[in-house]
mmCIF file of N, CA, C and O in Angstrom:
data_model
loop_
_atom_site.group_PDB
_atom_site.id
_atom_site.type_symbol
_atom_site.label_atom_id
_atom_site.label_comp_id
_atom_site.label_asym_id
_atom_site.label_seq_id
_atom_site.Cartn_x
_atom_site.Cartn_y
_atom_site.Cartn_z
ATOM 1 N N GLY A 29 -23.047 -86.687 -59.291
ATOM 2 C CA GLY A 29 -24.016 -87.294 -60.156
ATOM 3 C C GLY A 29 -25.282 -86.475 -60.231
ATOM 4 O O GLY A 29 -25.557 -85.655 -59.386
ATOM 5 N N GLU A 30 -26.062 -86.712 -61.240
ATOM 6 C CA GLU A 30 -27.342 -86.006 -61.436
ATOM 7 C C GLU A 30 -28.447 -86.780 -60.737
ATOM 8 O O GLU A 30 -28.501 -87.991 -60.801
ATOM 9 N N THR A 31 -29.294 -86.075 -60.011
ATOM 10 C CA THR A 31 -30.409 -86.712 -59.324
ATOM 11 C C THR A 31 -31.706 -86.153 -59.847
ATOM 12 O O THR A 31 -31.721 -85.081 -60.446
ATOM 13 N N PRO A 32 -32.827 -86.860 -59.631
ATOM 14 C CA PRO A 32 -34.109 -86.323 -60.082
ATOM 15 C C PRO A 32 -34.340 -84.938 -59.497
ATOM 16 O O PRO A 32 -34.017 -84.681 -58.347
ATOM 17 N N GLY A 33 -34.844 -84.036 -60.291
ATOM 18 C CA GLY A 33 -35.052 -82.670 -59.841
ATOM 19 C C GLY A 33 -33.927 -81.749 -60.258
ATOM 20 O O GLY A 33 -33.953 -80.559 -59.993
ATOM 21 N N GLY A 34 -32.885 -82.299 -60.899
ATOM 22 C CA GLY A 34 -31.828 -81.462 -61.443
ATOM 23 C C GLY A 34 -30.750 -81.053 -60.467
ATOM 24 O O GLY A 34 -29.965 -80.176 -60.751
ATOM 25 N N VAL A 35 -30.643 -81.708 -59.305
ATOM 26 C CA VAL A 35 -29.579 -81.379 -58.361
ATOM 27 C C VAL A 35 -28.371 -82.216 -58.728
ATOM 28 O O VAL A 35 -28.467 -83.421 -58.883
ATOM 29 N N SER A 36 -27.225 -81.576 -58.893
ATOM 30 C CA SER A 36 -26.026 -82.333 -59.235
ATOM 31 C C SER A 36 -24.922 -82.007 -58.262
ATOM 32 O O SER A 36 -24.942 -81.003 -57.572
ATOM 33 N N GLY A 37 -23.943 -82.881 -58.168
ATOM 34 C CA GLY A 37 -22.838 -82.657 -57.256
ATOM 35 C C GLY A 37 -21.760 -83.687 -57.477
ATOM 36 O O GLY A 37 -21.799 -84.459 -58.411
ATOM 37 N N VAL A 38 -20.791 -83.678 -56.578
ATOM 38 C CA VAL A 38 -19.691 -84.628 -56.632
ATOM 39 C C VAL A 38 -19.924 -85.648 -55.535
ATOM 40 O O VAL A 38 -20.177 -85.288 -54.399
ATOM 41 N N GLY A 39 -19.859 -86.926 -55.880
ATOM 42 C CA GLY A 39 -20.111 -87.966 -54.906
ATOM 43 C C GLY A 39 -21.593 -88.103 -54.624
ATOM 44 O O GLY A 39 -22.428 -87.649 -55.397
ATOM 45 N N PRO A 40 -21.914 -88.727 -53.479
ATOM 46 C CA PRO A 40 -23.339 -88.902 -53.140
ATOM 47 C C PRO A 40 -24.032 -87.559 -52.975
ATOM 48 O O PRO A 40 -23.465 -86.632 -52.396
ATOM 49 N N THR A 41 -25.230 -87.436 -53.516
ATOM 50 C CA THR A 41 -25.968 -86.179 -53.413
ATOM 51 C C THR A 41 -27.231 -86.378 -52.591
ATOM 52 O O THR A 41 -27.745 -87.485 -52.478
ATOM 53 N N LYS A 42 -27.722 -85.283 -52.015
ATOM 54 C CA LYS A 42 -28.940 -85.298 -51.214
ATOM 55 C C LYS A 42 -30.146 -85.236 -52.133
ATOM 56 O O LYS A 42 -30.074 -84.669 -53.213
ATOM 57 N N SER A 43 -31.253 -85.769 -51.653
ATOM 58 C CA SER A 43 -32.498 -85.585 -52.391
ATOM 59 C C SER A 43 -32.902 -84.120 -52.246
ATOM 60 O O SER A 43 -32.442 -83.417 -51.331
ATOM 61 N N VAL A 44 -33.752 -83.653 -53.111
ATOM 62 C CA VAL A 44 -34.222 -82.263 -53.045
ATOM 63 C C VAL A 44 -34.937 -82.031 -51.723
ATOM 64 O O VAL A 44 -34.761 -80.980 -51.088
ATOM 65 N N ASP A 45 -35.720 -83.006 -51.248
ATOM 66 C CA ASP A 45 -36.426 -82.872 -49.966
ATOM 67 C C ASP A 45 -35.444 -82.711 -48.807
ATOM 68 O O ASP A 45 -35.629 -81.858 -47.939
ATOM 69 N N LYS A 46 -34.397 -83.531 -48.771
ATOM 70 C CA LYS A 46 -33.406 -83.442 -47.691
ATOM 71 C C LYS A 46 -32.634 -82.129 -47.769
ATOM 72 O O LYS A 46 -32.335 -81.516 -46.743
ATOM 73 N N LEU A 47 -32.307 -81.696 -48.974
ATOM 74 C CA LEU A 47 -31.607 -80.426 -49.146
ATOM 75 C C LEU A 47 -32.462 -79.277 -48.636
ATOM 76 O O LEU A 47 -31.985 -78.412 -47.888
ATOM 77 N N TRP A 48 -33.737 -79.257 -49.001
ATOM 78 C CA TRP A 48 -34.626 -78.176 -48.563
ATOM 79 C C TRP A 48 -34.799 -78.186 -47.044
ATOM 80 O O TRP A 48 -34.806 -77.139 -46.408
ATOM 81 N N ALA A 49 -34.915 -79.373 -46.437
ATOM 82 C CA ALA A 49 -35.037 -79.473 -44.981
ATOM 83 C C ALA A 49 -33.783 -78.924 -44.304
ATOM 84 O O ALA A 49 -33.874 -78.233 -43.278
ATOM 85 N N GLU A 50 -32.623 -79.189 -44.879
ATOM 86 C CA GLU A 50 -31.360 -78.671 -44.345
ATOM 87 C C GLU A 50 -31.321 -77.144 -44.416
ATOM 88 O O GLU A 50 -30.905 -76.478 -43.472
ATOM 89 N N VAL A 51 -31.792 -76.587 -45.530
ATOM 90 C CA VAL A 51 -31.844 -75.125 -45.694
ATOM 91 C C VAL A 51 -32.824 -74.523 -44.694
ATOM 92 O O VAL A 51 -32.511 -73.535 -44.008
ATOM 93 N N GLU A 52 -34.007 -75.104 -44.574
ATOM 94 C CA GLU A 52 -35.013 -74.591 -43.635
ATOM 95 C C GLU A 52 -34.534 -74.651 -42.193
ATOM 96 O O GLU A 52 -34.868 -73.794 -41.388
ATOM 97 N N ALA A 53 -33.731 -75.661 -41.848
ATOM 98 C CA ALA A 53 -33.214 -75.814 -40.483
ATOM 99 C C ALA A 53 -32.042 -74.859 -40.210
ATOM 100 O O ALA A 53 -31.564 -74.784 -39.089
ATOM 101 N N GLY A 54 -31.573 -74.156 -41.255
ATOM 102 C CA GLY A 54 -30.458 -73.230 -41.080
ATOM 103 C C GLY A 54 -29.102 -73.907 -41.081
ATOM 104 O O GLY A 54 -28.096 -73.295 -40.728
ATOM 105 N N GLU A 55 -29.048 -75.181 -41.498
ATOM 106 C CA GLU A 55 -27.784 -75.914 -41.528
ATOM 107 C C GLU A 55 -26.946 -75.569 -42.748
ATOM 108 O O GLU A 55 -25.745 -75.811 -42.771
ATOM 109 N N SER A 56 -27.585 -75.056 -43.785
ATOM 110 C CA SER A 56 -26.875 -74.641 -44.993
ATOM 111 C C SER A 56 -27.696 -73.556 -45.674
ATOM 112 O O SER A 56 -28.816 -73.252 -45.265
ATOM 113 N N GLU A 57 -27.117 -72.978 -46.709
ATOM 114 C CA GLU A 57 -27.862 -71.998 -47.501
ATOM 115 C C GLU A 57 -27.531 -72.217 -48.968
ATOM 116 O O GLU A 57 -26.534 -72.851 -49.307
ATOM 117 N N LEU A 58 -28.406 -71.716 -49.822
ATOM 118 C CA LEU A 58 -28.198 -71.825 -51.263
ATOM 119 C C LEU A 58 -27.844 -70.450 -51.799
ATOM 120 O O LEU A 58 -28.469 -69.457 -51.438
ATOM 121 N N ARG A 59 -26.832 -70.395 -52.659
ATOM 122 C CA ARG A 59 -26.400 -69.139 -53.278
ATOM 123 C C ARG A 59 -26.257 -69.352 -54.775
ATOM 124 O O ARG A 59 -25.903 -70.434 -55.222
ATOM 125 N N VAL A 60 -26.524 -68.290 -55.534
ATOM 126 C CA VAL A 60 -26.326 -68.346 -56.976
ATOM 127 C C VAL A 60 -24.960 -67.753 -57.273
ATOM 128 O O VAL A 60 -24.656 -66.630 -56.881
ATOM 129 N N LEU A 61 -24.119 -68.532 -57.957
ATOM 130 C CA LEU A 61 -22.774 -68.109 -58.315
ATOM 131 C C LEU A 61 -22.502 -68.563 -59.742
ATOM 132 O O LEU A 61 -22.593 -69.758 -60.039
ATOM 133 N N ASN A 62 -22.212 -67.610 -60.619
ATOM 134 C CA ASN A 62 -21.939 -67.929 -62.023
ATOM 135 C C ASN A 62 -23.065 -68.749 -62.646
ATOM 136 O O ASN A 62 -22.831 -69.764 -63.285
ATOM 137 N N ALA A 63 -24.300 -68.322 -62.413
ATOM 138 C CA ALA A 63 -25.500 -68.942 -62.973
ATOM 139 C C ALA A 63 -25.721 -70.371 -62.471
ATOM 140 O O ALA A 63 -26.440 -71.143 -63.080
ATOM 141 N N ARG A 64 -25.086 -70.721 -61.349
ATOM 142 C CA ARG A 64 -25.275 -72.040 -60.732
ATOM 143 C C ARG A 64 -25.710 -71.851 -59.296
ATOM 144 O O ARG A 64 -25.263 -70.933 -58.617
ATOM 145 N N VAL A 65 -26.544 -72.736 -58.827
ATOM 146 C CA VAL A 65 -26.938 -72.715 -57.418
ATOM 147 C C VAL A 65 -25.957 -73.606 -56.661
ATOM 148 O O VAL A 65 -25.727 -74.755 -57.040
ATOM 149 N N GLU A 66 -25.373 -73.048 -55.596
ATOM 150 C CA GLU A 66 -24.412 -73.805 -54.800
ATOM 151 C C GLU A 66 -24.877 -73.883 -53.353
ATOM 152 O O GLU A 66 -25.448 -72.945 -52.821
ATOM 153 N N ARG A 67 -24.607 -75.006 -52.732
ATOM 154 C CA ARG A 67 -24.916 -75.212 -51.313
ATOM 155 C C ARG A 67 -23.715 -74.749 -50.496
ATOM 156 O O ARG A 67 -22.593 -75.179 -50.730
ATOM 157 N N VAL A 68 -23.972 -73.880 -49.527
ATOM 158 C CA VAL A 68 -22.917 -73.355 -48.674
ATOM 159 C C VAL A 68 -23.141 -73.873 -47.255
ATOM 160 O O VAL A 68 -24.229 -73.731 -46.705
ATOM 161 N N VAL A 69 -22.111 -74.494 -46.697
ATOM 162 C CA VAL A 69 -22.181 -75.054 -45.355
ATOM 163 C C VAL A 69 -21.009 -74.507 -44.549
ATOM 164 O O VAL A 69 -19.875 -74.493 -45.026
ATOM 165 N N ARG A 70 -21.302 -74.048 -43.346
ATOM 166 C CA ARG A 70 -20.244 -73.621 -42.430
ATOM 167 C C ARG A 70 -20.032 -74.748 -41.433
ATOM 168 O O ARG A 70 -20.963 -75.170 -40.762
ATOM 169 N N VAL A 71 -18.802 -75.222 -41.341
ATOM 170 C CA VAL A 71 -18.478 -76.356 -40.485
ATOM 171 C C VAL A 71 -17.605 -75.884 -39.323
ATOM 172 O O VAL A 71 -16.673 -75.110 -39.518
ATOM 173 N N VAL A 72 -17.921 -76.361 -38.144
ATOM 174 C CA VAL A 72 -17.116 -76.085 -36.960
ATOM 175 C C VAL A 72 -16.373 -77.360 -36.604
ATOM 176 O O VAL A 72 -16.977 -78.431 -36.487
ATOM 177 N N CYS A 73 -15.054 -77.266 -36.451
ATOM 178 C CA CYS A 73 -14.239 -78.402 -36.030
ATOM 179 C C CYS A 73 -13.696 -78.112 -34.636
ATOM 180 O O CYS A 73 -13.267 -76.995 -34.365
ATOM 181 N N VAL A 74 -13.712 -79.127 -33.777
ATOM 182 C CA VAL A 74 -13.226 -78.981 -32.408
ATOM 183 C C VAL A 74 -12.043 -79.923 -32.213
ATOM 184 O O VAL A 74 -12.147 -81.121 -32.506
ATOM 185 N N ARG A 75 -10.929 -79.372 -31.744
ATOM 186 C CA ARG A 75 -9.767 -80.199 -31.405
ATOM 187 C C ARG A 75 -9.589 -80.108 -29.896
ATOM 188 O O ARG A 75 -9.188 -79.075 -29.373
ATOM 189 N N LEU A 76 -9.915 -81.181 -29.211
ATOM 190 C CA LEU A 76 -9.809 -81.233 -27.759
ATOM 191 C C LEU A 76 -8.593 -82.091 -27.422
ATOM 192 O O LEU A 76 -8.557 -83.279 -27.740
ATOM 193 N N ARG A 77 -7.596 -81.431 -26.810
ATOM 194 C CA ARG A 77 -6.356 -82.130 -26.477
ATOM 195 C C ARG A 77 -6.132 -82.070 -24.974
ATOM 196 O O ARG A 77 -6.484 -81.092 -24.321
ATOM 197 N N THR A 78 -5.509 -83.122 -24.456
ATOM 198 C CA THR A 78 -5.154 -83.152 -23.035
ATOM 199 C C THR A 78 -3.990 -84.115 -22.844
ATOM 200 O O THR A 78 -3.615 -84.834 -23.760
ATOM 201 N N ARG A 79 -3.461 -84.075 -21.670
ATOM 202 C CA ARG A 79 -2.433 -85.052 -21.283
ATOM 203 C C ARG A 79 -3.006 -85.886 -20.137
ATOM 204 O O ARG A 79 -3.539 -85.346 -19.182
ATOM 205 N N ILE A 80 -2.898 -87.186 -20.284
ATOM 206 C CA ILE A 80 -3.330 -88.094 -19.231
ATOM 207 C C ILE A 80 -2.092 -88.877 -18.797
ATOM 208 O O ILE A 80 -1.513 -89.604 -19.608
ATOM 209 N N HIS A 81 -1.688 -88.665 -17.546
ATOM 210 C CA HIS A 81 -0.468 -89.283 -17.018
ATOM 211 C C HIS A 81 0.723 -88.964 -17.913
ATOM 212 O O HIS A 81 1.563 -89.830 -18.197
ATOM 213 N N GLY A 82 0.771 -87.723 -18.420
ATOM 214 C CA GLY A 82 1.896 -87.276 -19.242
ATOM 215 C C GLY A 82 1.829 -87.683 -20.699
ATOM 216 O O GLY A 82 2.693 -87.329 -21.490
ATOM 217 N N VAL A 83 0.796 -88.413 -21.090
ATOM 218 C CA VAL A 83 0.670 -88.892 -22.476
ATOM 219 C C VAL A 83 -0.364 -88.018 -23.192
ATOM 220 O O VAL A 83 -1.500 -87.894 -22.729
ATOM 221 N N PRO A 84 0.011 -87.402 -24.333
ATOM 222 C CA PRO A 84 -0.953 -86.558 -25.047
ATOM 223 C C PRO A 84 -2.077 -87.380 -25.680
ATOM 224 O O PRO A 84 -1.843 -88.470 -26.197
ATOM 225 N N HIS A 85 -3.298 -86.852 -25.597
ATOM 226 C CA HIS A 85 -4.476 -87.478 -26.192
ATOM 227 C C HIS A 85 -5.259 -86.425 -26.965
ATOM 228 O O HIS A 85 -5.273 -85.256 -26.590
ATOM 229 N N VAL A 86 -5.939 -86.862 -28.030
ATOM 230 C CA VAL A 86 -6.835 -86.010 -28.816
ATOM 231 C C VAL A 86 -8.174 -86.739 -28.917
ATOM 232 O O VAL A 86 -8.218 -87.941 -29.218
ATOM 233 N N LEU A 87 -9.271 -86.010 -28.648
ATOM 234 C CA LEU A 87 -10.597 -86.610 -28.750
ATOM 235 C C LEU A 87 -10.962 -86.802 -30.220
ATOM 236 O O LEU A 87 -10.859 -85.876 -31.018
ATOM 237 N N VAL A 88 -11.376 -88.017 -30.572
ATOM 238 C CA VAL A 88 -11.735 -88.366 -31.950
ATOM 239 C C VAL A 88 -13.130 -88.981 -31.943
ATOM 240 O O VAL A 88 -13.451 -89.818 -31.100
ATOM 241 N N GLU A 89 -13.955 -88.557 -32.878
ATOM 242 C CA GLU A 89 -15.285 -89.152 -33.046
ATOM 243 C C GLU A 89 -15.124 -90.428 -33.865
ATOM 244 O O GLU A 89 -14.725 -90.383 -35.022
ATOM 245 N N ARG A 90 -15.428 -91.560 -33.272
ATOM 246 C CA ARG A 90 -15.272 -92.848 -33.961
ATOM 247 C C ARG A 90 -16.466 -93.178 -34.845
ATOM 248 O O ARG A 90 -16.306 -93.682 -35.956
ATOM 249 N N GLU A 91 -17.678 -92.931 -34.321
ATOM 250 C CA GLU A 91 -18.894 -93.266 -35.061
ATOM 251 C C GLU A 91 -19.914 -92.156 -34.903
ATOM 252 O O GLU A 91 -19.904 -91.427 -33.913
ATOM 253 N N GLN A 92 -20.806 -92.082 -35.880
ATOM 254 C CA GLN A 92 -21.936 -91.161 -35.821
ATOM 255 C C GLN A 92 -23.203 -92.002 -35.913
ATOM 256 O O GLN A 92 -23.304 -92.885 -36.762
ATOM 257 N N PHE A 93 -24.150 -91.738 -35.010
ATOM 258 C CA PHE A 93 -25.423 -92.446 -35.016
ATOM 259 C C PHE A 93 -26.465 -91.530 -35.637
ATOM 260 O O PHE A 93 -26.734 -90.450 -35.119
ATOM 261 N N LEU A 94 -27.030 -91.937 -36.755
ATOM 262 C CA LEU A 94 -27.982 -91.122 -37.494
ATOM 263 C C LEU A 94 -29.403 -91.331 -36.981
ATOM 264 O O LEU A 94 -29.701 -92.339 -36.339
ATOM 265 N N ALA A 95 -30.260 -90.374 -37.271
ATOM 266 C CA ALA A 95 -31.652 -90.409 -36.788
ATOM 267 C C ALA A 95 -32.401 -91.649 -37.280
ATOM 268 O O ALA A 95 -33.294 -92.143 -36.598
ATOM 269 N N ASN A 96 -32.022 -92.171 -38.437
ATOM 270 C CA ASN A 96 -32.718 -93.347 -38.984
ATOM 271 C C ASN A 96 -32.170 -94.667 -38.437
ATOM 272 O O ASN A 96 -32.542 -95.736 -38.898
ATOM 273 N N GLY A 97 -31.254 -94.574 -37.454
ATOM 274 C CA GLY A 97 -30.703 -95.776 -36.832
ATOM 275 C C GLY A 97 -29.399 -96.257 -37.441
ATOM 276 O O GLY A 97 -28.753 -97.153 -36.901
ATOM 277 N N GLU A 98 -29.000 -95.695 -38.556
ATOM 278 C CA GLU A 98 -27.746 -96.097 -39.192
ATOM 279 C C GLU A 98 -26.555 -95.591 -38.385
ATOM 280 O O GLU A 98 -26.645 -94.598 -37.675
ATOM 281 N N ARG A 99 -25.424 -96.274 -38.543
ATOM 282 C CA ARG A 99 -24.174 -95.853 -37.929
ATOM 283 C C ARG A 99 -23.169 -95.569 -39.030
ATOM 284 O O ARG A 99 -23.078 -96.321 -40.002
ATOM 285 N N ARG A 100 -22.411 -94.503 -38.875
ATOM 286 C CA ARG A 100 -21.425 -94.105 -39.876
ATOM 287 C C ARG A 100 -20.057 -94.012 -39.189
ATOM 288 O O ARG A 100 -19.910 -93.346 -38.175
ATOM 289 N N THR A 101 -19.051 -94.684 -39.739
ATOM 290 C CA THR A 101 -17.696 -94.591 -39.203
ATOM 291 C C THR A 101 -17.129 -93.220 -39.541
ATOM 292 O O THR A 101 -17.239 -92.763 -40.679
ATOM 293 N N ARG A 102 -16.545 -92.551 -38.557
ATOM 294 C CA ARG A 102 -16.033 -91.196 -38.766
ATOM 295 C C ARG A 102 -14.502 -91.149 -38.628
ATOM 296 O O ARG A 102 -13.818 -90.682 -39.500
ATOM 297 N N ASP A 103 -13.957 -91.540 -37.464
ATOM 298 C CA ASP A 103 -12.530 -91.477 -37.181
ATOM 299 C C ASP A 103 -11.924 -90.118 -37.559
ATOM 300 O O ASP A 103 -10.985 -90.039 -38.353
ATOM 301 N N MET A 104 -12.510 -89.064 -36.975
ATOM 302 C CA MET A 104 -12.044 -87.703 -37.269
ATOM 303 C C MET A 104 -12.302 -86.791 -36.072
ATOM 304 O O MET A 104 -12.945 -87.198 -35.104
ATOM 305 N N LEU A 105 -11.762 -85.578 -36.127
ATOM 306 C CA LEU A 105 -12.055 -84.603 -35.101
ATOM 307 C C LEU A 105 -13.543 -84.318 -35.077
ATOM 308 O O LEU A 105 -14.238 -84.503 -36.074
ATOM 309 N N LEU A 106 -14.043 -83.855 -33.925
ATOM 310 C CA LEU A 106 -15.459 -83.490 -33.831
ATOM 311 C C LEU A 106 -15.749 -82.370 -34.819
ATOM 312 O O LEU A 106 -14.997 -81.398 -34.906
ATOM 313 N N ALA A 107 -16.807 -82.510 -35.585
ATOM 314 C CA ALA A 107 -17.177 -81.495 -36.570
ATOM 315 C C ALA A 107 -18.681 -81.504 -36.761
ATOM 316 O O ALA A 107 -19.320 -82.550 -36.614
ATOM 317 N N GLY A 108 -19.227 -80.359 -37.056
ATOM 318 C CA GLY A 108 -20.655 -80.285 -37.298
ATOM 319 C C GLY A 108 -21.044 -79.010 -38.003
ATOM 320 O O GLY A 108 -20.292 -78.043 -38.032
ATOM 321 N N LYS A 109 -22.235 -79.053 -38.609
ATOM 322 C CA LYS A 109 -22.769 -77.879 -39.302
ATOM 323 C C LYS A 109 -23.442 -76.989 -38.290
ATOM 324 O O LYS A 109 -23.997 -77.417 -37.324
#
Protein backbone atom coordinates (compact mmCIF):
# COMPACT_ATOMS: atom_id res chain seq x y z
CA GLY A 1 0.00 0.00 0.00
CA GLU A 2 0.96 3.64 -0.40
CA THR A 3 1.83 5.57 2.75
CA PRO A 4 2.33 9.28 3.35
CA GLY A 5 5.72 10.32 2.03
CA GLY A 6 5.50 8.08 -1.03
CA VAL A 7 6.77 4.81 0.47
CA SER A 8 5.00 1.83 -1.05
CA GLY A 9 5.24 -1.89 -0.55
CA VAL A 10 3.40 -5.16 -0.24
CA GLY A 11 1.44 -5.70 2.95
CA PRO A 12 1.97 -3.51 6.01
CA THR A 13 4.56 -0.80 5.40
CA LYS A 14 6.83 1.12 7.77
CA SER A 15 6.51 4.82 8.34
CA VAL A 16 9.29 6.90 6.79
CA ASP A 17 10.60 7.66 10.31
CA LYS A 18 10.80 3.95 11.23
CA LEU A 19 12.41 3.10 7.90
CA TRP A 20 15.07 5.79 8.34
CA ALA A 21 15.77 4.66 11.93
CA GLU A 22 16.24 1.10 10.64
CA VAL A 23 18.70 2.33 7.98
CA GLU A 24 20.62 4.46 10.49
CA ALA A 25 20.86 1.48 12.88
CA GLY A 26 22.39 -0.62 10.07
CA GLU A 27 19.48 -3.09 10.09
CA SER A 28 18.74 -2.46 6.41
CA GLU A 29 19.91 -0.37 3.49
CA LEU A 30 18.26 1.43 0.61
CA ARG A 31 19.32 0.78 -2.99
CA VAL A 32 18.17 2.23 -6.29
CA LEU A 33 17.20 -0.48 -8.78
CA ASN A 34 15.41 0.23 -12.06
CA ALA A 35 14.58 3.80 -10.95
CA ARG A 36 12.99 2.48 -7.72
CA VAL A 37 14.29 2.65 -4.18
CA GLU A 38 14.27 -0.78 -2.54
CA ARG A 39 14.85 -1.80 1.06
CA VAL A 40 17.46 -4.54 1.42
CA VAL A 41 17.53 -6.65 4.58
CA ARG A 42 19.91 -9.47 5.40
CA VAL A 43 18.27 -12.05 7.63
CA VAL A 44 20.04 -14.68 9.72
CA CYS A 45 18.09 -17.84 10.54
CA VAL A 46 19.23 -20.24 13.26
CA ARG A 47 18.18 -23.90 13.36
CA LEU A 48 19.09 -25.37 16.73
CA ARG A 49 18.45 -29.11 16.89
CA THR A 50 19.09 -31.64 19.63
CA ARG A 51 17.93 -34.96 20.93
CA ILE A 52 16.46 -35.17 24.41
CA HIS A 53 16.11 -38.75 25.65
CA GLY A 54 16.40 -39.89 22.02
CA VAL A 55 13.60 -37.61 20.79
CA PRO A 56 14.57 -34.94 18.22
CA HIS A 57 13.73 -31.33 19.12
CA VAL A 58 14.04 -28.02 17.22
CA LEU A 59 14.10 -24.65 18.99
CA VAL A 60 11.18 -22.47 17.83
CA GLU A 61 10.48 -18.84 18.70
CA ARG A 62 6.85 -18.76 19.87
CA GLU A 63 6.48 -15.04 20.58
CA GLN A 64 8.35 -11.80 20.06
CA PHE A 65 8.15 -9.02 22.65
CA LEU A 66 8.44 -5.60 21.01
CA ALA A 67 9.93 -2.46 22.57
CA ASN A 68 6.48 -0.83 22.76
CA GLY A 69 5.16 -3.70 24.91
CA GLU A 70 3.30 -5.50 22.13
CA ARG A 71 3.61 -9.25 21.65
CA ARG A 72 3.75 -10.88 18.22
CA THR A 73 3.13 -14.59 17.59
CA ARG A 74 6.02 -16.04 15.58
CA ASP A 75 6.05 -19.90 15.64
CA MET A 76 9.18 -20.04 13.48
CA LEU A 77 12.91 -20.66 13.59
CA LEU A 78 14.98 -17.96 15.29
CA ALA A 79 15.59 -15.16 12.79
CA GLY A 80 16.78 -11.60 12.92
CA LYS A 81 18.16 -8.70 10.93
